[in-house]
mmCIF file of C-alpha atoms and ligand atoms in Angstrom:
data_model
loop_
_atom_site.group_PDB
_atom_site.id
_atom_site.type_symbol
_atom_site.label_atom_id
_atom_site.label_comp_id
_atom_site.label_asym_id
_atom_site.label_seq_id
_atom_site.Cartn_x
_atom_site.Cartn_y
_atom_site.Cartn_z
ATOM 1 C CA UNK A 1 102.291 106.558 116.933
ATOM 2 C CA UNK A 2 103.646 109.473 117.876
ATOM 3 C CA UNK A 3 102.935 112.144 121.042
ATOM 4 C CA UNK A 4 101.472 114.150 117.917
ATOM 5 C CA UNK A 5 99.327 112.318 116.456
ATOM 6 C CA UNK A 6 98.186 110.309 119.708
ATOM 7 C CA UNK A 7 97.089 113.879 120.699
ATOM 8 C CA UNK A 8 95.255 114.921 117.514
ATOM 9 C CA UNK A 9 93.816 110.895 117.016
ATOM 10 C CA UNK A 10 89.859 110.841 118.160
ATOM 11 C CA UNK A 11 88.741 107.269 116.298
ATOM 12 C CA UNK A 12 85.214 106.615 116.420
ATOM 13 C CA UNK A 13 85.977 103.247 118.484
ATOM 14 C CA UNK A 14 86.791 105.851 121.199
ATOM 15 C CA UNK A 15 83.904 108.185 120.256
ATOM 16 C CA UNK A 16 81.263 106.765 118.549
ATOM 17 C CA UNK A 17 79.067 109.529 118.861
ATOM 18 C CA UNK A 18 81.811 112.043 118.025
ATOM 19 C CA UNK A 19 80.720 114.362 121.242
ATOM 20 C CA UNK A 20 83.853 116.306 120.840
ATOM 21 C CA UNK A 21 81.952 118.246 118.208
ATOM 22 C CA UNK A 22 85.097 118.529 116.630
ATOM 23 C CA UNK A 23 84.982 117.014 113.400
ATOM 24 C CA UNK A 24 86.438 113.745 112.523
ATOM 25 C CA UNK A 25 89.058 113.559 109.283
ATOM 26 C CA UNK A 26 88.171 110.602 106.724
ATOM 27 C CA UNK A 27 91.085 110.173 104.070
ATOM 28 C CA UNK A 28 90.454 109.313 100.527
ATOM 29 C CA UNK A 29 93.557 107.414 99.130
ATOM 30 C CA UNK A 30 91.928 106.826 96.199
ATOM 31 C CA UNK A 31 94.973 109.063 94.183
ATOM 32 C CA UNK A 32 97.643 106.355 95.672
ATOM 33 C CA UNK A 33 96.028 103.652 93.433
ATOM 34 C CA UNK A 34 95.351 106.430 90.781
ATOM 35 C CA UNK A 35 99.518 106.514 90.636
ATOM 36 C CA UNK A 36 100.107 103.086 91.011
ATOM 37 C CA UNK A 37 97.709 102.688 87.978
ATOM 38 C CA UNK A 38 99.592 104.777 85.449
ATOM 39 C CA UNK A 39 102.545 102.464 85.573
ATOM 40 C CA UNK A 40 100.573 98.810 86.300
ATOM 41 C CA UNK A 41 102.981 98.156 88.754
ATOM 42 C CA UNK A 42 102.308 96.872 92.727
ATOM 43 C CA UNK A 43 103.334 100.109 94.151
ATOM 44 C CA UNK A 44 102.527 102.416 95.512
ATOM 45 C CA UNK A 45 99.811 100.527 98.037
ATOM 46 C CA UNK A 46 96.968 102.311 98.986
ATOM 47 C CA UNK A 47 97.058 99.896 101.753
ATOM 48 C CA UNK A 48 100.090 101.153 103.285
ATOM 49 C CA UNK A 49 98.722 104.768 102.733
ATOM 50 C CA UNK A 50 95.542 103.687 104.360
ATOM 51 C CA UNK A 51 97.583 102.161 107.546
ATOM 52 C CA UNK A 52 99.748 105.001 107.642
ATOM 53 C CA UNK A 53 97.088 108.114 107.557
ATOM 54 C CA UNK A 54 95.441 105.449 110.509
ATOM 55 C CA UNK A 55 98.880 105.513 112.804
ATOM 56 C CA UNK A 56 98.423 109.676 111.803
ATOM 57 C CA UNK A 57 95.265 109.897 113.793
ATOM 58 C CA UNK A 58 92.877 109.452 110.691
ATOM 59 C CA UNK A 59 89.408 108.444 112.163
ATOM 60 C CA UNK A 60 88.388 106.623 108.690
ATOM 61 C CA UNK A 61 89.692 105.517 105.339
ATOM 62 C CA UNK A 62 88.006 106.353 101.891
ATOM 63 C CA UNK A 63 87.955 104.250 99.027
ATOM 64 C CA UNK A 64 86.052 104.851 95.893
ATOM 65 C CA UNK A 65 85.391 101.203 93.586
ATOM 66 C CA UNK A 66 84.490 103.034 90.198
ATOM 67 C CA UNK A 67 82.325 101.087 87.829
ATOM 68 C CA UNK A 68 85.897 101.403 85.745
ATOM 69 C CA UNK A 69 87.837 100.550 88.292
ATOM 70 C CA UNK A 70 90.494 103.550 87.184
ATOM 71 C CA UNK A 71 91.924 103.630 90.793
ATOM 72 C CA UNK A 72 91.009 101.254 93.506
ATOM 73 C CA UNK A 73 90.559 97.702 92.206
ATOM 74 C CA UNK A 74 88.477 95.086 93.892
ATOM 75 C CA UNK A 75 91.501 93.431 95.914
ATOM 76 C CA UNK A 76 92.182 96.701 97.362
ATOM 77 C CA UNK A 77 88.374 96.971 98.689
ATOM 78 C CA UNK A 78 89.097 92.905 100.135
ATOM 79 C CA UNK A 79 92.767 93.921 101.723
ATOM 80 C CA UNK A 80 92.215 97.505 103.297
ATOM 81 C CA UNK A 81 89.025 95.911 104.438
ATOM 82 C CA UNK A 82 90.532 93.219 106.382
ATOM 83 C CA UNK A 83 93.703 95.583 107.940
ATOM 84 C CA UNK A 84 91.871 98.717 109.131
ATOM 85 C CA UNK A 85 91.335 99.117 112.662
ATOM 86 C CA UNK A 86 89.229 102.461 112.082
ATOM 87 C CA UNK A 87 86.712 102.202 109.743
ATOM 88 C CA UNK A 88 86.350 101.914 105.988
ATOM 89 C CA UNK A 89 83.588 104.384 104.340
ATOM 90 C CA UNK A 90 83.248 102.541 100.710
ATOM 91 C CA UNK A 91 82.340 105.255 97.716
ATOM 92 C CA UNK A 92 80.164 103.806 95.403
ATOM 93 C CA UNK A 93 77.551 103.430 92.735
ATOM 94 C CA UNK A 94 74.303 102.459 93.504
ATOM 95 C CA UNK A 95 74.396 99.253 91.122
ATOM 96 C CA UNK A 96 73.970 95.633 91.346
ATOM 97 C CA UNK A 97 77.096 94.607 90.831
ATOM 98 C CA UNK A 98 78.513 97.192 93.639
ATOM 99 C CA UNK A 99 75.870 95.599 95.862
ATOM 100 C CA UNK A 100 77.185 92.877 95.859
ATOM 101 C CA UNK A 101 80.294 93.114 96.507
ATOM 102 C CA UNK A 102 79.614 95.541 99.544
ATOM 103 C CA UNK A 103 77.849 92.635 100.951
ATOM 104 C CA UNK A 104 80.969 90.228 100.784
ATOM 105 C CA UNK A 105 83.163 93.418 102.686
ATOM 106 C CA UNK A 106 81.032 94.360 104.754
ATOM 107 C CA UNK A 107 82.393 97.993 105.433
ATOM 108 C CA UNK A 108 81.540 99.870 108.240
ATOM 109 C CA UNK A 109 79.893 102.766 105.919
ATOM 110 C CA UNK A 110 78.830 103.028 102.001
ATOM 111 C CA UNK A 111 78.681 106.225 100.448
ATOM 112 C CA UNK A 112 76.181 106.258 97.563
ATOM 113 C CA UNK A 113 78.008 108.426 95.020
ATOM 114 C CA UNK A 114 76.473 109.237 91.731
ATOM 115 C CA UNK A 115 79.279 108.405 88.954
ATOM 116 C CA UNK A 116 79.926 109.108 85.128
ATOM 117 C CA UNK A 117 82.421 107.357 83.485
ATOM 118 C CA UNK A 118 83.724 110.430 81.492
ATOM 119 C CA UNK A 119 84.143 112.701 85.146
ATOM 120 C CA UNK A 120 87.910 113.466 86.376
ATOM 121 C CA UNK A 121 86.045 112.843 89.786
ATOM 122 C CA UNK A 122 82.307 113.001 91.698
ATOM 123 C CA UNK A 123 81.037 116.084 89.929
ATOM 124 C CA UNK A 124 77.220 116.409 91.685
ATOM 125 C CA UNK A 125 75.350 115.104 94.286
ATOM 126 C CA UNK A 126 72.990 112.066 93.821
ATOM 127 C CA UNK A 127 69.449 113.450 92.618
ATOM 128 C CA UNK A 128 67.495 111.477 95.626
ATOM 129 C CA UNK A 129 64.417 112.985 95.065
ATOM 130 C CA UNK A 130 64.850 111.672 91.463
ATOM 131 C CA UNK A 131 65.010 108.336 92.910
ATOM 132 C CA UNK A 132 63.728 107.736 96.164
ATOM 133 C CA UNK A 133 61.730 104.659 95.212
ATOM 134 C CA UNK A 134 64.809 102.509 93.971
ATOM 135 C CA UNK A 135 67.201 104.307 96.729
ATOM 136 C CA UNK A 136 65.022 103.366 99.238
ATOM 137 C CA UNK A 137 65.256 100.246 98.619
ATOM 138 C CA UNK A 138 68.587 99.889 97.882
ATOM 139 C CA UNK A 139 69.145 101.785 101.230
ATOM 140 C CA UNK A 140 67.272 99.197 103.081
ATOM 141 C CA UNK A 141 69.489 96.191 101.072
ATOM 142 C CA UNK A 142 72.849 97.504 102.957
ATOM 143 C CA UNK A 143 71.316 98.505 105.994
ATOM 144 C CA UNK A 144 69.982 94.800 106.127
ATOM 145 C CA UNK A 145 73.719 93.565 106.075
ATOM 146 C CA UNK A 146 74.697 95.464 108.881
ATOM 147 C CA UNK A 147 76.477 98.196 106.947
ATOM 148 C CA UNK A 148 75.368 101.918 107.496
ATOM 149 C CA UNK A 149 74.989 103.941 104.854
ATOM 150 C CA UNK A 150 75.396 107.773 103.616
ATOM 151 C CA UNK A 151 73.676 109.646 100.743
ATOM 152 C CA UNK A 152 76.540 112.298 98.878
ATOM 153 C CA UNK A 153 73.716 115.154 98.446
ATOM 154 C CA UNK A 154 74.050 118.858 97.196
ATOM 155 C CA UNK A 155 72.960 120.899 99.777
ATOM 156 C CA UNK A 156 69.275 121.469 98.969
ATOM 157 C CA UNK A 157 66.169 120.953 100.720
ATOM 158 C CA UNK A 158 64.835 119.106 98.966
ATOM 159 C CA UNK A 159 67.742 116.522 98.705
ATOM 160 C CA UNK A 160 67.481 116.524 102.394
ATOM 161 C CA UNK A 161 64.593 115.946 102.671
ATOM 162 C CA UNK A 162 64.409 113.077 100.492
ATOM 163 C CA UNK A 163 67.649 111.603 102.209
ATOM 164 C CA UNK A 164 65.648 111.302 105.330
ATOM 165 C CA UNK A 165 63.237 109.473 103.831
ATOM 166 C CA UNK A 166 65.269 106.736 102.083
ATOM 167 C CA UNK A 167 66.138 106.318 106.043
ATOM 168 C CA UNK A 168 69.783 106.883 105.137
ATOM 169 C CA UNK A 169 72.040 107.230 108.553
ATOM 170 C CA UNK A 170 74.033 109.727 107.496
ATOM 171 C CA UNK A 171 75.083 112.487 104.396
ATOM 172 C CA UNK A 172 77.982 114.032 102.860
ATOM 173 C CA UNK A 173 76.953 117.225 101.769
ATOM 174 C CA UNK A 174 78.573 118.493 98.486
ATOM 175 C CA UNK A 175 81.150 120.641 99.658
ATOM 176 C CA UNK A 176 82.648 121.042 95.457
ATOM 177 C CA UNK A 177 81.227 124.729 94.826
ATOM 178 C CA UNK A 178 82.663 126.181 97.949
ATOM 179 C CA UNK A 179 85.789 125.037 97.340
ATOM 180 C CA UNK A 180 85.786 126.221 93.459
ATOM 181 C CA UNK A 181 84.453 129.925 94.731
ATOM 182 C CA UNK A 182 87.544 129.800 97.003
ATOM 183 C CA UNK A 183 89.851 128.667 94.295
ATOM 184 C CA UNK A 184 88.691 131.218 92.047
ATOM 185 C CA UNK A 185 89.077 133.803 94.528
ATOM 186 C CA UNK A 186 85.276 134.623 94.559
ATOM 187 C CA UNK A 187 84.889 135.032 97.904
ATOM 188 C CA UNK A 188 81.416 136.535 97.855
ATOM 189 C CA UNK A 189 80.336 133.202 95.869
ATOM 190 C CA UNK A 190 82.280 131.534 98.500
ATOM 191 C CA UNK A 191 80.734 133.133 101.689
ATOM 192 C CA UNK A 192 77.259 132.445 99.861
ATOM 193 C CA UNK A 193 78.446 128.513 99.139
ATOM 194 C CA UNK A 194 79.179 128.201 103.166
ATOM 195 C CA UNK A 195 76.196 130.199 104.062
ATOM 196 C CA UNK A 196 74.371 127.520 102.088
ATOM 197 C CA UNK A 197 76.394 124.701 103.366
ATOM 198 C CA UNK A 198 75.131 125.471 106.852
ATOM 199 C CA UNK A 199 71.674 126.084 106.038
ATOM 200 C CA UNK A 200 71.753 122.453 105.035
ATOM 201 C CA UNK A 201 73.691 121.101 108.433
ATOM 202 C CA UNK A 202 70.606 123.346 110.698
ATOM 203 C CA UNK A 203 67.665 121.790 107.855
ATOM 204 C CA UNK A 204 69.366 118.066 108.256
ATOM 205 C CA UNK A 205 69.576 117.903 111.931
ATOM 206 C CA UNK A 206 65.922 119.613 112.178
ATOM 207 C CA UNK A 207 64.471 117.451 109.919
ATOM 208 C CA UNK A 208 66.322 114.171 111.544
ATOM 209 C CA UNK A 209 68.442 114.308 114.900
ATOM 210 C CA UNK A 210 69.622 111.275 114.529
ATOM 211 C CA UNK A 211 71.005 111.322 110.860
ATOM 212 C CA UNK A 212 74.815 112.361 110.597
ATOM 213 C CA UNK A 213 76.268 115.416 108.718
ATOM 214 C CA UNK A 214 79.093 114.856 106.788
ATOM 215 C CA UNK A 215 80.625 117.104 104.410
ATOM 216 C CA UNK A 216 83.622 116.977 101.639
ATOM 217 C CA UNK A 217 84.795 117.476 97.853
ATOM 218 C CA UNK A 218 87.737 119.868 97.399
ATOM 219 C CA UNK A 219 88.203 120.425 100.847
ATOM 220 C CA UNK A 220 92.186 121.898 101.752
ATOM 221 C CA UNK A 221 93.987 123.116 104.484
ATOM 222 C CA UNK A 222 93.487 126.654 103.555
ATOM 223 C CA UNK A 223 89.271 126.251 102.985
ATOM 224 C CA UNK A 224 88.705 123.651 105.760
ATOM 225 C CA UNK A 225 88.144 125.133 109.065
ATOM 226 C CA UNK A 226 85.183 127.300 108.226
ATOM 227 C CA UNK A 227 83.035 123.880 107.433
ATOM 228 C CA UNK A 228 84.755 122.212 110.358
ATOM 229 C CA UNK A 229 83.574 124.738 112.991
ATOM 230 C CA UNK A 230 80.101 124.237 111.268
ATOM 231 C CA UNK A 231 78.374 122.867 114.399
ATOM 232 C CA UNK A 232 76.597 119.377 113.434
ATOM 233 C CA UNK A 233 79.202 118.509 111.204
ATOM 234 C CA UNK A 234 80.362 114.602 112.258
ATOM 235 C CA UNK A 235 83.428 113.778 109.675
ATOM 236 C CA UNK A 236 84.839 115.680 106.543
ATOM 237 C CA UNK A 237 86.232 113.575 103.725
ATOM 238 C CA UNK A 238 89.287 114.658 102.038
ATOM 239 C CA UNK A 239 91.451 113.497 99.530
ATOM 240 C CA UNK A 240 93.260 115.491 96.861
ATOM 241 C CA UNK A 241 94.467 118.117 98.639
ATOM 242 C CA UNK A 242 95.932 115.826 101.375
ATOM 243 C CA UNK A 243 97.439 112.939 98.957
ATOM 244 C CA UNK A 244 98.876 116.429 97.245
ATOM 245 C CA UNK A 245 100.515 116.999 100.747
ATOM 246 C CA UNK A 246 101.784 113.835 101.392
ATOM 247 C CA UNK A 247 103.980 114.594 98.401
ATOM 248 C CA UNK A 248 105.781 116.696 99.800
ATOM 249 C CA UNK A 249 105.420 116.125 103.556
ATOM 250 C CA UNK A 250 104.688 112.313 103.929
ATOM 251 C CA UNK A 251 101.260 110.711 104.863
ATOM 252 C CA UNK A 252 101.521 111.344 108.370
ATOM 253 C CA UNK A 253 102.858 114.975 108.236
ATOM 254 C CA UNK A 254 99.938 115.571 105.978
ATOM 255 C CA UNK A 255 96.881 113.724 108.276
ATOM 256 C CA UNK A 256 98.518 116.032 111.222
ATOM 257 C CA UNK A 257 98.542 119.170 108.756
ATOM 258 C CA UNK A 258 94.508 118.572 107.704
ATOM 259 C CA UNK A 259 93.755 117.823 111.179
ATOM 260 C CA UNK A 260 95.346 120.882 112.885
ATOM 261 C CA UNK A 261 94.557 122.827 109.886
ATOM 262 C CA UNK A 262 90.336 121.527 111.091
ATOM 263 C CA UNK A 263 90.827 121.649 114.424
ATOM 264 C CA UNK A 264 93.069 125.395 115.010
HETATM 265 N N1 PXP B 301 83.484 112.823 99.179
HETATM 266 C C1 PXP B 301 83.079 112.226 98.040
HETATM 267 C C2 PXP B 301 81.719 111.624 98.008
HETATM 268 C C3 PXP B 301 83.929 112.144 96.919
HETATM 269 O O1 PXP B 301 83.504 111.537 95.793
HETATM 270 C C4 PXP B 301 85.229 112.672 97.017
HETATM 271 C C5 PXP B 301 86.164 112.560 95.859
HETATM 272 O O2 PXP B 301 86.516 111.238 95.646
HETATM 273 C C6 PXP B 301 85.610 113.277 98.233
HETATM 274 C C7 PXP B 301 84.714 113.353 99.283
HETATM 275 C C8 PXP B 301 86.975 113.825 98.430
HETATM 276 O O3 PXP B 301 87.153 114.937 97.580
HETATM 277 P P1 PXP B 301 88.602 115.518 97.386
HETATM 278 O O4 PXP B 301 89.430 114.456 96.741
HETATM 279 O O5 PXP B 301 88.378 116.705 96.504
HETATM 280 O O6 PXP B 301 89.109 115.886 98.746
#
């Protein structure tokens, strides 16, 4: 590792609670597999991305298992799984089938995602409220195999609220609109989006202490440091804009790049 990225690394092994209040960085690599896909060939590994964005000071790595498995396949889930020495936060589905097979890998978090087959990616949050019966229990399910899990929530109230009472241990708060506003160059929509976005952070941690805020969806260098100076605010997950980096700069360049970009 280098002086660099020893410097801007803060894993949670370290920091469990993440006192720094700084934010910690996730990285989705889900677009590695998403390129490796289009030709049906071994390469590239999302594995190697995953190991590389680590030795880059990356506190976690992303994966999403679709339903159609467009991107990361099941022996991806089974061999980042076994090689990460941070910890894996697996994006799913809240379905039988995914269920199971986050109780054979056993990753340190699940994200319940809700998921359409037609999207390009996660378009909303998961209507909790809608479903707090069956979430609740599902909730309980992981939680009873030792993995922690996180609710991906707009950031309403009443999502909040409801997120609470599934007993989730954590959220990722829909960070999608922001990031559009920005893109659009609507910054008033944009200023409204964060104002909203840290409403939600203030109603979380009132509501539950304990519970972590995270945040992500469109998240780039350029729109990233007002949510990461959002105080509350434990780890941002980010993938597109940092795999679209890593292009151009290399995985670890880019990790540096989103961290110092979070962290300036
Ligand atoms: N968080 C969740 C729950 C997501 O579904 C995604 C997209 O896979 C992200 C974060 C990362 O979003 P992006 O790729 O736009 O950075």
């Amino acid at each position: 590792m280098t002086n660099k990225a020893q410097i801007l690394s803060t894993t949670v092994e370290q920091n469990p609670q993440n006192t720094s209040k700084k934010p910690l960085l996730g990285v989705n690599v889900d677009h590695v597999a998403t390129l490796r896909q289009a030709r049906g060939v071994s390469y590239p590994s999302p594995l190697d991305a995953a190991l590389l964005c680590e030795k880059a000071g990356a506190d976690g790595i992303t994966i999403h298992l679709r339903e159609d498995r467009r991107h990361i396949q099941d022996a991806d889930v089974h061999e980042i799984a076994k090689q990460l020495t941070t910890r894996m936060n697996l994006e799913m589905a809240a379905t039988t089938e995914m269920l199971e097979i986050a109780r054979q890998v056993k990753p340190y978090w699940v994200c319940l995602v809700p998921e359409k087959r037609a999207e390009l990616t996660t378009e909303g949050g998961l209507d909790v409220a809608g479903q707090l019966a069956s979430l609740t229990d599902y909730v309980s399910q992981l939680q009873a195999a030792g993995i922690k899990v996180s609710l991906f929530i707009d950031p309403e109230d009443t999502q909040i609220a409801a997120a609470v009472n599934c007993g989730a241990d954590a959220i990722e708060l829909h960070t999608g609109s922001y990031a559009e506003a920005g893109l659009a160059g609507n910054t008033d929509k944009a200023d409204v989006e964060l104002k909203r976005i840290k409403n939600a952070v203030t109603t979380a941690k009132r509501m539950d202490s304990k519970m972590l805020v995270n945040a992500g969806h469109g998240l780039t260098r350029d729109n990233v440091n007002a949510i990461a100076q959002i105080e509350g605010i434990y780890e941002l997950n980010i993938g597109h804009a940092l795999i679209a980096d890593a292009l151009f700069v290399g995985m670890e360049q880019a990790v540096m790049m989103m961290k110092a970009a979070m962290h300036q």
